[in-house]
Amino acid sequence: MTIKIDQFMCREDNFGVLIHDPESGQTALIDAPQEAPILAAVERTGWKPSLLLITHHHADHVEANLALKKRFSLKIVGPEAEKAKIPGIDETVGEGSRVPFGGEQAEVIFTPGHTAGHVSYHFPQSKLLFSADTLFALGCGRLLECAAPVMYESLRNLAALPPETAVYCGHEYTLANARFALTVDPANKTLQERAKRIEALRAEGKPTLPTTIGEELATNPFLRWADPEIRKNLGMENASDAEVFAEIRKRKDNF
Ligand SMILES: [Fe+2]
């Protein structure tokens, strides 16, 4: 991995992330949840962003767009399908788009579900994924603009990335997600151990991210639609993978 990362908290539970390529000196920001903590991170790291990669239009991901653009004259890249709702957007992307950064290129993965135009940014060389509000540690985003099969397809695409890929998400929701995960997958030893680690990290006020695709495949119920134990617990042995996913999402909404 060549890209360096600085992750910090914004608002209540949003993550801000700066990524930096030491060779070229280039810095990018993933989403812009809040101006002050982002400025503090720039100050602390000395990494001045020239690029802002937006994942979706929600206010807690774009609020600081215009202020940061004014201060750093950075280029704002975001999903074509949501361009009208993204302040200051300069360039739009969709499935398969590539965004040059330092010595590599981010590959854009179209991941609708939480919003209809949500995109994730994958850096295959550095093995990094920024999945914002699509894939969370032990969870997935709420279905605010799409039906469950749409989110299922998006998650399936992310689940197919190399297992060692480090995953950075939009929010620190992991503890609540772990408590829910244990209700549908209670006998999963790897999940039990992870839940304990998460409890300890949160008790110390530490972040639970990044995670990896491999860790999520082993413990995140929203990617474990094919698992026989989970299917048995739900009474859905013969359902389709998408149906199992939809049921788990519904239960989490009512948890
Ligand atoms: Fe969101």
Short mmCIF file of N, CA and C and ligand atoms in Angstrom, two decimals, residues 56 58 60-61 114 133, ligand 1:
data_model
loop_
_atom_site.label_atom_id
_atom_site.label_comp_id
_atom_site.label_asym_id
_atom_site.label_seq_id
_atom_site.Cartn_x
_atom_site.Cartn_y
_atom_site.Cartn_z
N HIS A 56 -22.17 10.36 -2.05
CA HIS A 56 -23.61 10.56 -2.27
C HIS A 56 -24.03 11.92 -1.72
N HIS A 58 -26.18 13.20 0.52
CA HIS A 58 -26.70 13.57 1.83
C HIS A 58 -25.86 14.69 2.47
N ASP A 60 -24.78 15.29 5.36
CA ASP A 60 -23.66 14.95 6.23
C ASP A 60 -22.47 14.38 5.45
N HIS A 61 -22.52 14.46 4.12
CA HIS A 61 -21.38 14.05 3.28
C HIS A 61 -20.91 15.18 2.36
N HIS A 114 -28.62 2.90 -0.60
CA HIS A 114 -28.85 3.94 0.43
C HIS A 114 -29.41 5.19 -0.26
N ASP A 133 -21.88 4.99 2.80
CA ASP A 133 -23.09 4.49 3.46
C ASP A 133 -23.69 3.29 2.71
FE FE B 1 -26.19 8.98 3.83
#
